[in-house]
CSV table of C-alpha atoms in Angstrom, one decimal:
chain,number,residue,atom,x,y,z
U,30,MET,CA,-51.2,33.6,-30.6
U,31,ALA,CA,-52.6,32.9,-34.1
U,32,SER,CA,-55.6,35.1,-33.6
U,33,SER,CA,-57.5,37.4,-31.3
U,34,TRP,CA,-61.3,37.4,-31.1
U,35,ARG,CA,-63.7,39.9,-29.7
U,36,LEU,CA,-67.4,39.5,-29.0
U,37,HIS,CA,-70.4,41.6,-28.2
U,38,GLY,CA,-73.0,40.4,-27.8
U,39,VAL,CA,-69.8,40.7,-30.0
U,40,CYS,CA,-66.4,39.5,-31.0
U,41,PHE,CA,-63.5,40.4,-33.1
U,42,ALA,CA,-60.7,38.2,-34.3
U,43,ASN,CA,-57.3,38.8,-35.9
U,44,ILE,CA,-56.4,35.6,-37.6
U,45,LEU,CA,-52.9,35.1,-38.9
U,46,THR,CA,-53.4,32.7,-41.8
U,47,GLN,CA,-53.2,32.3,-45.5
U,48,VAL,CA,-56.0,33.7,-47.6
U,49,GLY,CA,-55.6,32.3,-51.1
U,50,THR,CA,-52.2,31.4,-52.6
U,51,ALA,CA,-51.5,35.0,-53.5
U,52,GLN,CA,-52.0,36.3,-50.0
U,53,ALA,CA,-49.8,34.1,-47.8
U,54,ASN,CA,-49.2,35.4,-44.3
U,55,THR,CA,-51.9,38.0,-44.6
U,56,LYS,CA,-53.4,39.1,-41.3
U,57,ILE,CA,-57.2,38.7,-41.5
U,58,HIS,CA,-59.2,40.7,-39.0
U,59,VAL,CA,-62.5,39.0,-38.1
U,60,TYR,CA,-65.4,40.6,-36.3
U,61,LEU,CA,-68.0,38.2,-34.8
U,62,THR,CA,-71.2,39.7,-33.4
U,63,LEU,CA,-73.3,37.8,-31.0
U,64,VAL,CA,-76.4,38.3,-28.8
U,65,LEU,CA,-76.1,37.9,-25.1
U,66,PHE,CA,-79.2,39.6,-23.9
U,67,LYS,CA,-81.8,38.6,-21.2
U,68,TYR,CA,-84.7,36.7,-22.6
U,69,ASP,CA,-87.3,38.7,-24.4
U,70,PRO,CA,-90.2,36.6,-25.7
U,71,HIS,CA,-90.9,39.1,-28.5
U,72,LEU,CA,-87.3,39.4,-29.8
U,73,ASN,CA,-86.2,37.4,-32.8
U,74,TYR,CA,-83.0,35.9,-31.6
U,75,ASN,CA,-81.4,32.5,-31.1
U,76,ASP,CA,-78.6,30.9,-29.2
U,77,SER,CA,-76.3,30.0,-32.0
U,78,GLY,CA,-73.9,32.9,-31.2
U,79,GLY,CA,-72.8,31.6,-27.9
U,80,THR,CA,-72.6,28.1,-29.4
U,81,ILE,CA,-70.4,29.4,-32.3
U,82,VAL,CA,-67.9,30.8,-29.7
U,83,SER,CA,-68.0,27.6,-27.7
U,84,THR,CA,-67.4,25.5,-30.8
U,85,LEU,CA,-64.6,27.7,-32.1
U,86,SER,CA,-62.8,27.6,-28.7
U,87,LYS,CA,-62.8,23.8,-28.9
U,88,SER,CA,-62.0,23.4,-32.6
U,89,ASP,CA,-59.1,21.3,-33.8
U,90,ASN,CA,-59.1,23.1,-37.1
U,91,GLU,CA,-55.6,24.3,-37.8
U,92,LEU,CA,-56.8,27.7,-38.8
U,93,LEU,CA,-58.9,28.2,-35.7
U,94,LYS,CA,-57.7,26.1,-32.8
U,95,ASN,CA,-55.0,28.6,-31.6
U,96,SER,CA,-57.5,31.5,-31.5
U,97,ASN,CA,-57.2,33.8,-28.5
U,98,PHE,CA,-60.6,35.4,-27.8
U,99,THR,CA,-61.1,38.9,-26.6
U,100,LEU,CA,-64.8,39.5,-26.0
U,101,LEU,CA,-66.6,42.8,-26.6
U,102,ILE,CA,-69.8,42.3,-24.6
U,103,ARG,CA,-72.8,44.0,-23.0
U,104,GLY,CA,-72.8,43.8,-19.2
U,105,ALA,CA,-69.9,43.7,-16.7
U,106,ASP,CA,-71.5,40.6,-15.1
U,107,LYS,CA,-71.2,38.7,-18.4
U,108,ALA,CA,-67.7,40.0,-19.0
U,109,ARG,CA,-66.6,38.7,-15.6
U,110,VAL,CA,-67.7,35.2,-16.6
U,111,PHE,CA,-65.5,35.3,-19.7
U,112,ASN,CA,-62.6,36.8,-17.7
U,113,ASP,CA,-62.7,33.9,-15.3
U,114,LYS,CA,-62.4,31.6,-18.3
U,115,GLY,CA,-59.3,33.3,-19.5
U,116,PHE,CA,-60.8,35.6,-22.2
U,117,GLN,CA,-60.1,39.3,-22.4
U,118,THR,CA,-63.2,41.4,-22.6
U,119,VAL,CA,-64.3,44.9,-23.7
U,120,LEU,CA,-67.7,46.3,-22.8
U,121,PHE,CA,-69.9,47.5,-25.6
U,122,ASP,CA,-73.1,49.6,-25.5
U,123,SER,CA,-75.2,49.3,-28.6
U,124,LEU,CA,-75.2,48.1,-32.2
U,125,GLU,CA,-77.6,50.9,-33.0
U,126,ASP,CA,-74.7,53.4,-32.7
U,127,THR,CA,-74.1,52.9,-36.4
U,128,GLU,CA,-71.2,55.5,-36.6
U,129,THR,CA,-69.3,53.4,-34.0
U,130,VAL,CA,-70.2,50.2,-35.7
U,131,GLU,CA,-69.0,51.5,-39.1
U,132,ASN,CA,-65.7,52.7,-37.6
U,133,ILE,CA,-65.1,49.4,-35.8
U,134,ALA,CA,-65.9,47.4,-39.0
U,135,SER,CA,-63.4,49.5,-41.0
U,136,LYS,CA,-60.6,47.8,-39.1
U,137,TYR,CA,-61.6,44.2,-40.0
U,138,ASP,CA,-61.7,42.0,-43.1
U,139,LEU,CA,-64.4,39.5,-42.1
U,140,ILE,CA,-67.5,40.2,-40.0
U,141,ILE,CA,-69.8,37.4,-38.8
U,142,ASN,CA,-73.0,39.0,-37.7
U,143,ASN,CA,-75.0,36.7,-35.5
U,144,THR,CA,-77.3,39.3,-34.1
U,145,PRO,CA,-81.0,39.3,-35.1
U,146,GLY,CA,-81.0,39.9,-38.8
U,147,VAL,CA,-83.7,42.6,-38.8
U,148,SER,CA,-81.7,45.8,-38.4
U,149,VAL,CA,-81.0,47.4,-41.8
U,150,ASP,CA,-79.0,50.2,-40.2
U,151,SER,CA,-76.5,48.1,-38.2
U,152,ALA,CA,-76.1,45.5,-41.0
U,153,THR,CA,-75.3,48.2,-43.6
U,154,ALA,CA,-73.1,50.0,-41.1
U,155,PHE,CA,-71.0,46.9,-40.9
U,156,ILE,CA,-70.8,46.7,-44.7
U,157,LYS,CA,-70.0,50.4,-45.1
U,158,GLY,CA,-67.1,49.9,-42.6
U,159,LEU,CA,-65.9,46.9,-44.6
U,160,GLY,CA,-66.1,48.9,-47.8
U,161,ARG,CA,-63.8,51.5,-46.2
U,162,ARG,CA,-61.4,48.7,-45.2
U,163,GLN,CA,-61.4,47.3,-48.8
U,164,LYS,CA,-60.6,50.7,-50.2
U,165,SER,CA,-57.7,51.3,-47.8
U,166,THR,CA,-56.1,47.8,-48.1
U,167,GLY,CA,-57.1,46.8,-51.6
U,168,ARG,CA,-57.9,43.3,-50.2
U,169,ASP,CA,-61.2,41.5,-50.4
U,170,VAL,CA,-63.5,41.8,-47.4
U,171,TYR,CA,-66.4,39.6,-46.3
U,172,TYR,CA,-69.6,39.9,-44.4
U,173,ILE,CA,-71.6,36.9,-43.0
U,174,HIS,CA,-75.2,37.8,-42.1
U,175,THR,CA,-77.8,35.9,-40.1
U,176,SER,CA,-81.3,35.6,-41.5
U,177,GLY,CA,-84.0,32.9,-41.6
U,178,THR,CA,-86.2,30.8,-43.8
U,179,SER,CA,-89.3,32.6,-42.6
U,180,ASN,CA,-88.3,34.9,-45.6
U,181,LEU,CA,-89.6,32.1,-47.9
U,182,ALA,CA,-92.6,30.8,-45.9
U,183,ASP,CA,-96.1,30.8,-47.2
U,184,GLN,CA,-99.0,32.4,-45.3
U,185,PRO,CA,-101.6,29.6,-44.9
U,186,ILE,CA,-103.6,31.3,-42.1
U,187,THR,CA,-104.3,34.6,-43.7
U,188,LYS,CA,-104.1,33.1,-47.2
U,189,ALA,CA,-102.0,36.1,-48.2
U,190,TYR,CA,-99.4,34.0,-50.0
U,191,GLU,CA,-99.2,30.4,-51.3
U,192,GLU,CA,-95.8,28.7,-51.8
U,193,THR,CA,-95.2,25.1,-52.6
U,194,ARG,CA,-91.8,24.9,-54.1
U,195,THR,CA,-88.6,23.6,-52.5
U,196,PHE,CA,-85.9,26.3,-52.6
U,197,VAL,CA,-82.3,25.2,-53.3
U,198,ASP,CA,-79.4,27.4,-52.3
U,199,THR,CA,-77.5,26.7,-55.5
U,200,THR,CA,-80.2,28.3,-57.7
U,201,PRO,CA,-79.7,31.9,-59.0
U,202,ASP,CA,-83.1,33.5,-58.4
U,203,LEU,CA,-83.3,33.7,-54.6
U,204,TYR,CA,-82.4,37.4,-54.5
U,205,SER,CA,-85.0,38.3,-57.1
U,206,TYR,CA,-87.5,36.2,-55.2
U,207,LEU,CA,-86.9,38.1,-52.0
U,208,GLN,CA,-87.4,41.4,-53.8
U,209,GLN,CA,-90.7,40.2,-55.3
U,210,ARG,CA,-92.0,38.9,-52.0
U,211,ASN,CA,-91.0,42.0,-50.2
U,212,ALA,CA,-92.7,44.2,-52.7
U,213,LEU,CA,-95.9,42.3,-51.9
U,214,THR,CA,-95.5,42.1,-48.1
U,215,PRO,CA,-92.6,44.0,-46.5
U,216,TYR,CA,-91.0,41.8,-43.8
U,217,ALA,CA,-88.0,42.9,-41.6
U,218,HIS,CA,-85.8,39.9,-42.4
U,219,ARG,CA,-86.3,40.2,-46.2
U,220,THR,CA,-85.8,43.9,-46.0
U,221,ALA,CA,-82.5,43.5,-44.2
U,222,ASP,CA,-81.3,40.7,-46.6
U,223,ILE,CA,-82.0,42.8,-49.6
U,224,ALA,CA,-80.2,45.8,-48.1
U,225,VAL,CA,-77.2,43.5,-47.2
U,226,ILE,CA,-76.9,42.2,-50.7
U,227,SER,CA,-77.4,45.5,-52.5
U,228,THR,CA,-75.1,47.4,-50.2
U,229,GLY,CA,-72.4,44.8,-50.5
U,230,LEU,CA,-72.6,44.9,-54.3
U,231,ALA,CA,-72.4,48.7,-54.3
U,232,LEU,CA,-69.3,48.8,-52.0
U,233,ASN,CA,-67.4,45.7,-53.3
U,234,VAL,CA,-68.0,43.8,-50.1
U,235,LYS,CA,-68.6,40.0,-50.5
U,236,THR,CA,-71.7,39.1,-48.6
U,237,TYR,CA,-73.0,35.7,-47.4
U,238,ILE,CA,-76.4,35.2,-45.8
U,239,ILE,CA,-77.0,32.1,-43.7
U,240,MET,CA,-80.8,31.2,-43.5
U,241,PRO,CA,-81.5,28.8,-40.8
U,242,PRO,CA,-85.0,27.3,-40.3
U,243,THR,CA,-86.4,26.5,-36.8
U,244,ILE,CA,-83.4,26.2,-34.5
U,245,TYR,CA,-83.8,23.5,-31.8
U,246,GLY,CA,-81.7,22.0,-29.0
U,247,THR,CA,-79.6,23.2,-26.1
U,248,GLY,CA,-76.8,25.5,-27.0
U,249,THR,CA,-73.3,25.3,-25.5
U,250,GLY,CA,-72.9,29.0,-24.8
U,251,ASP,CA,-72.6,30.5,-21.3
U,252,PHE,CA,-75.9,32.5,-21.2
U,253,ASN,CA,-79.0,31.9,-23.2
U,254,ARG,CA,-79.0,28.2,-24.2
U,255,ILE,CA,-82.4,27.8,-25.7
U,256,THR,CA,-84.0,29.1,-28.9
U,257,ILE,CA,-87.3,30.6,-30.1
U,258,GLN,CA,-90.4,28.6,-31.0
U,259,ALA,CA,-90.5,25.7,-28.6
U,260,PRO,CA,-89.6,27.8,-25.5
U,261,ALA,CA,-92.3,30.4,-26.4
U,262,ILE,CA,-95.0,27.7,-26.7
U,263,ILE,CA,-93.8,26.1,-23.5
U,264,ARG,CA,-93.9,29.3,-21.6
U,265,SER,CA,-97.4,30.1,-22.7
U,266,ALA,CA,-98.5,26.6,-21.7
U,267,LEU,CA,-97.0,26.9,-18.3
U,268,ARG,CA,-98.7,30.3,-17.8
U,269,THR,CA,-102.1,29.2,-19.1
U,270,GLY,CA,-102.1,25.4,-18.3
U,271,GLN,CA,-102.8,24.8,-22.0
U,272,VAL,CA,-100.6,23.9,-25.0
U,273,MET,CA,-101.6,26.1,-27.9
U,274,GLN,CA,-101.3,25.5,-31.6
U,275,LEU,CA,-101.6,27.9,-34.5
U,276,GLY,CA,-103.0,26.8,-37.8
U,277,ASP,CA,-103.0,23.5,-39.7
U,278,ASP,CA,-101.5,20.2,-38.3
U,279,ASN,CA,-100.0,19.6,-41.7
U,280,ALA,CA,-98.0,22.8,-42.4
U,281,VAL,CA,-94.4,21.6,-43.1
U,282,ALA,CA,-91.4,23.4,-41.7
U,283,GLU,CA,-87.7,22.5,-41.2
U,284,HIS,CA,-85.3,22.4,-38.3
U,285,VAL,CA,-81.6,22.4,-37.5
U,286,HIS,CA,-79.8,21.7,-34.2
U,287,VAL,CA,-78.1,24.7,-32.8
U,288,GLU,CA,-74.7,22.9,-32.7
U,289,ASP,CA,-75.0,21.9,-36.4
U,290,LEU,CA,-75.9,25.5,-37.2
U,291,ALA,CA,-72.8,26.7,-35.4
U,292,GLU,CA,-70.7,24.3,-37.5
U,293,LEU,CA,-72.1,25.9,-40.7
U,294,TYR,CA,-70.9,29.4,-39.6
U,295,ILE,CA,-67.5,27.9,-38.9
U,296,ALA,CA,-67.5,26.1,-42.3
U,297,VAL,CA,-68.1,29.4,-44.1
U,298,ALA,CA,-65.6,31.4,-41.9
U,299,ASN,CA,-63.0,28.7,-42.4
U,300,LYS,CA,-63.5,28.8,-46.2
U,301,VAL,CA,-63.1,32.6,-46.2
U,302,ILE,CA,-59.9,32.4,-44.2
U,303,LYS,CA,-58.5,29.5,-46.2
U,304,ASP,CA,-59.0,30.9,-49.7
U,305,GLY,CA,-61.6,33.7,-49.8
U,306,MET,CA,-64.5,31.3,-50.4
U,307,GLN,CA,-63.1,30.3,-53.8
U,308,GLY,CA,-65.6,28.5,-55.9
U,309,PHE,CA,-68.6,29.7,-53.8
U,310,PRO,CA,-70.8,32.7,-54.8
U,311,SER,CA,-71.4,35.8,-52.7
U,312,GLY,CA,-74.0,38.6,-53.2
U,313,GLU,CA,-77.1,37.7,-55.1
U,314,ARG,CA,-76.2,34.0,-55.0
U,315,GLY,CA,-74.5,34.0,-51.6
U,316,ILE,CA,-77.5,32.6,-49.7
U,317,TYR,CA,-76.9,29.4,-47.7
U,318,PHE,CA,-79.6,27.2,-46.2
U,319,ALA,CA,-79.2,25.1,-43.0
U,320,GLY,CA,-82.2,22.7,-42.8
U,321,THR,CA,-81.5,19.1,-41.7
U,322,GLY,CA,-84.9,17.7,-41.1
U,323,ARG,CA,-88.7,18.5,-41.5
U,324,HIS,CA,-91.6,18.5,-39.1
U,325,THR,CA,-95.3,19.5,-39.3
U,326,TRP,CA,-96.5,22.1,-36.8
U,327,GLY,CA,-98.9,19.4,-35.5
U,328,GLU,CA,-95.9,17.1,-34.7
U,329,PHE,CA,-94.1,20.0,-33.1
U,330,THR,CA,-96.9,21.0,-30.9
U,331,ARG,CA,-97.6,17.3,-29.9
U,332,GLY,CA,-93.9,17.0,-28.9
U,333,ILE,CA,-94.3,19.9,-26.5
U,334,PHE,CA,-97.6,18.6,-25.2
U,335,GLN,CA,-96.2,15.1,-24.5
U,336,ALA,CA,-93.2,16.6,-22.8
U,337,LEU,CA,-95.2,18.8,-20.5
U,338,ARG,CA,-97.6,15.9,-19.7
U,339,GLU,CA,-94.6,13.7,-18.8
U,340,LEU,CA,-93.3,16.4,-16.5
U,341,ASN,CA,-96.8,16.8,-14.9
U,342,ALA,CA,-96.6,20.5,-15.9
U,343,ILE,CA,-100.1,20.6,-17.4
U,344,LYS,CA,-103.3,18.7,-16.5
U,345,THR,CA,-105.3,19.1,-19.7
U,346,ASP,CA,-105.5,16.2,-22.2
U,347,GLN,CA,-106.0,18.3,-25.3
U,348,ILE,CA,-104.1,20.8,-27.4
U,349,LYS,CA,-106.0,24.0,-28.0
U,350,LYS,CA,-106.1,25.5,-31.5
U,351,VAL,CA,-105.9,29.3,-31.5
U,352,GLY,CA,-106.3,32.0,-34.0
U,353,LEU,CA,-103.5,34.3,-35.3
U,354,THR,CA,-104.4,37.3,-33.1
U,355,GLU,CA,-104.3,35.3,-29.9
U,356,ALA,CA,-101.1,33.4,-30.9
U,357,ALA,CA,-99.4,36.7,-31.8
U,358,GLU,CA,-100.3,38.2,-28.4
U,359,MET,CA,-98.8,35.2,-26.6
U,360,TRP,CA,-95.7,34.6,-28.7
U,361,THR,CA,-94.6,37.6,-30.8
U,362,GLY,CA,-95.8,40.7,-28.9
U,363,GLY,CA,-98.8,41.1,-31.3
U,364,ASN,CA,-96.8,40.9,-34.5
U,365,GLU,CA,-99.2,38.8,-36.6
U,366,LEU,CA,-97.1,38.5,-39.7
U,367,TYR,CA,-94.0,37.3,-37.8
U,368,CYS,CA,-96.2,34.9,-35.8
U,369,GLU,CA,-97.7,33.4,-38.9
U,370,LEU,CA,-94.4,32.9,-40.6
U,371,ILE,CA,-92.5,31.3,-37.8
U,372,PHE,CA,-95.2,29.4,-35.9
U,373,GLY,CA,-97.7,28.2,-38.5
U,374,ALA,CA,-96.3,28.4,-42.0
U,375,SER,CA,-94.6,26.0,-44.4
U,376,TRP,CA,-91.2,26.3,-46.0
U,377,ARG,CA,-89.0,23.8,-47.8
U,378,THR,CA,-85.3,24.2,-48.6
U,379,GLN,CA,-82.4,22.2,-49.8
U,380,ALA,CA,-78.9,23.1,-48.4
U,381,ASP,CA,-76.8,21.9,-51.4
U,382,ALA,CA,-74.3,24.8,-51.3
U,383,SER,CA,-73.8,24.5,-47.6
U,384,ARG,CA,-73.0,20.8,-47.8
U,385,LYS,CA,-70.6,21.5,-50.7
U,386,LEU,CA,-68.7,23.7,-48.3
U,387,GLY,CA,-68.0,20.6,-46.3
U,388,TRP,CA,-70.8,21.2,-43.7
U,389,GLN,CA,-71.7,17.9,-42.2
U,390,PRO,CA,-74.6,18.1,-39.7
U,391,GLN,CA,-74.4,15.3,-37.1
U,392,LYS,CA,-77.7,15.5,-35.1
U,393,THR,CA,-80.4,12.9,-35.8
U,394,GLU,CA,-84.2,13.1,-35.9
U,395,GLU,CA,-84.2,11.1,-32.7
U,396,GLU,CA,-82.4,14.1,-31.1
U,397,PHE,CA,-85.1,16.4,-32.5
U,398,GLU,CA,-87.8,14.4,-30.9
U,399,LYS,CA,-85.9,14.3,-27.6
U,400,HIS,CA,-85.3,18.0,-27.5
U,401,PHE,CA,-88.9,18.8,-26.5
U,402,LEU,CA,-88.4,17.2,-23.1
U,403,ASP,CA,-85.0,18.7,-22.6
U,404,THR,CA,-86.3,22.2,-23.6
U,405,ALA,CA,-89.3,21.9,-21.3
U,406,ARG,CA,-87.1,21.0,-18.4
U,407,LEU,CA,-84.8,24.0,-19.1
U,408,VAL,CA,-87.7,26.4,-19.4
U,409,MET,CA,-89.3,25.1,-16.2
U,410,GLU,CA,-86.0,25.3,-14.3
U,411,SER,CA,-85.5,28.9,-15.5
U,412,GLN,CA,-88.9,29.9,-14.0
U,413,LYS,CA,-88.1,28.6,-10.5
């Protein structure tokens, strides 16, 4: 086999391929971490991990299509599902065991971390392990981190921060912007991103941060197949009989379909495997956006409202505006900063670097509009 992947909530891969013209036939060891946990309405996670594995397994890319996956995963029940599909599995306990994480990472050349990008300790443990690998082999090593554009969002409800510019992932000042924003208001995603970049620079590890916006659509993985914002609002509506909206109708956010996002991870990984991301920056400039379309939060909430009305899931004919404290209690476990940034704020990005990699998102705005009904059906089915 050309490669061997493991997954944990994780996966590893040993990919036999050419990495740059000077490293023909180099064996590249890839570690892909995923999240396969039960739903927690207050956990910042998304379904792209399972969709990445599903997409990789069907890829016709010459560097990927012969991959043989060995999944390192939480839970024997989940492991059996993958065993039945022909995957080898290894059970894994916790990414918070940073000593184990570092030791594992020290055996690999590329880590794709799709777990929630808020743990500084686990992210830096991966990078420290990669740093050891780089020292022992003399080869370049790579870390792909998952973050989010909430890092860049304004704060229109509390009026704590105003931001109107469109961020472009080819501009050089994004790292300094994250540092400046975090000095004003510490935020877990920003803190982790800053630690990823600074640790990578210190240990000679090439880091790449993927910053998706609102992720929508049904994933193609085997377990959690839905994402964050729409399901949270739908669940609270089913519980209370009322669709809630935070903030202004006109706050502008962005979105990406989970399948298109998975293709971006694959595009970055493929470029690393092919030639070590030649021509594309890492570290301070290694931030890659993933937005494909824009919506207002008014449009987003109305999409949910119309879907639930069509399904006769609610009786009310009005959307209820709520304040930040109430919204946070419903959707983010009382975390008001997080709630404001992902349910009511504006952010605008331009994914120029991602597209230069060859990323070609396929989903249309029609599919974005359709996803509200599809997601509502999935959430309602899960509650039966």
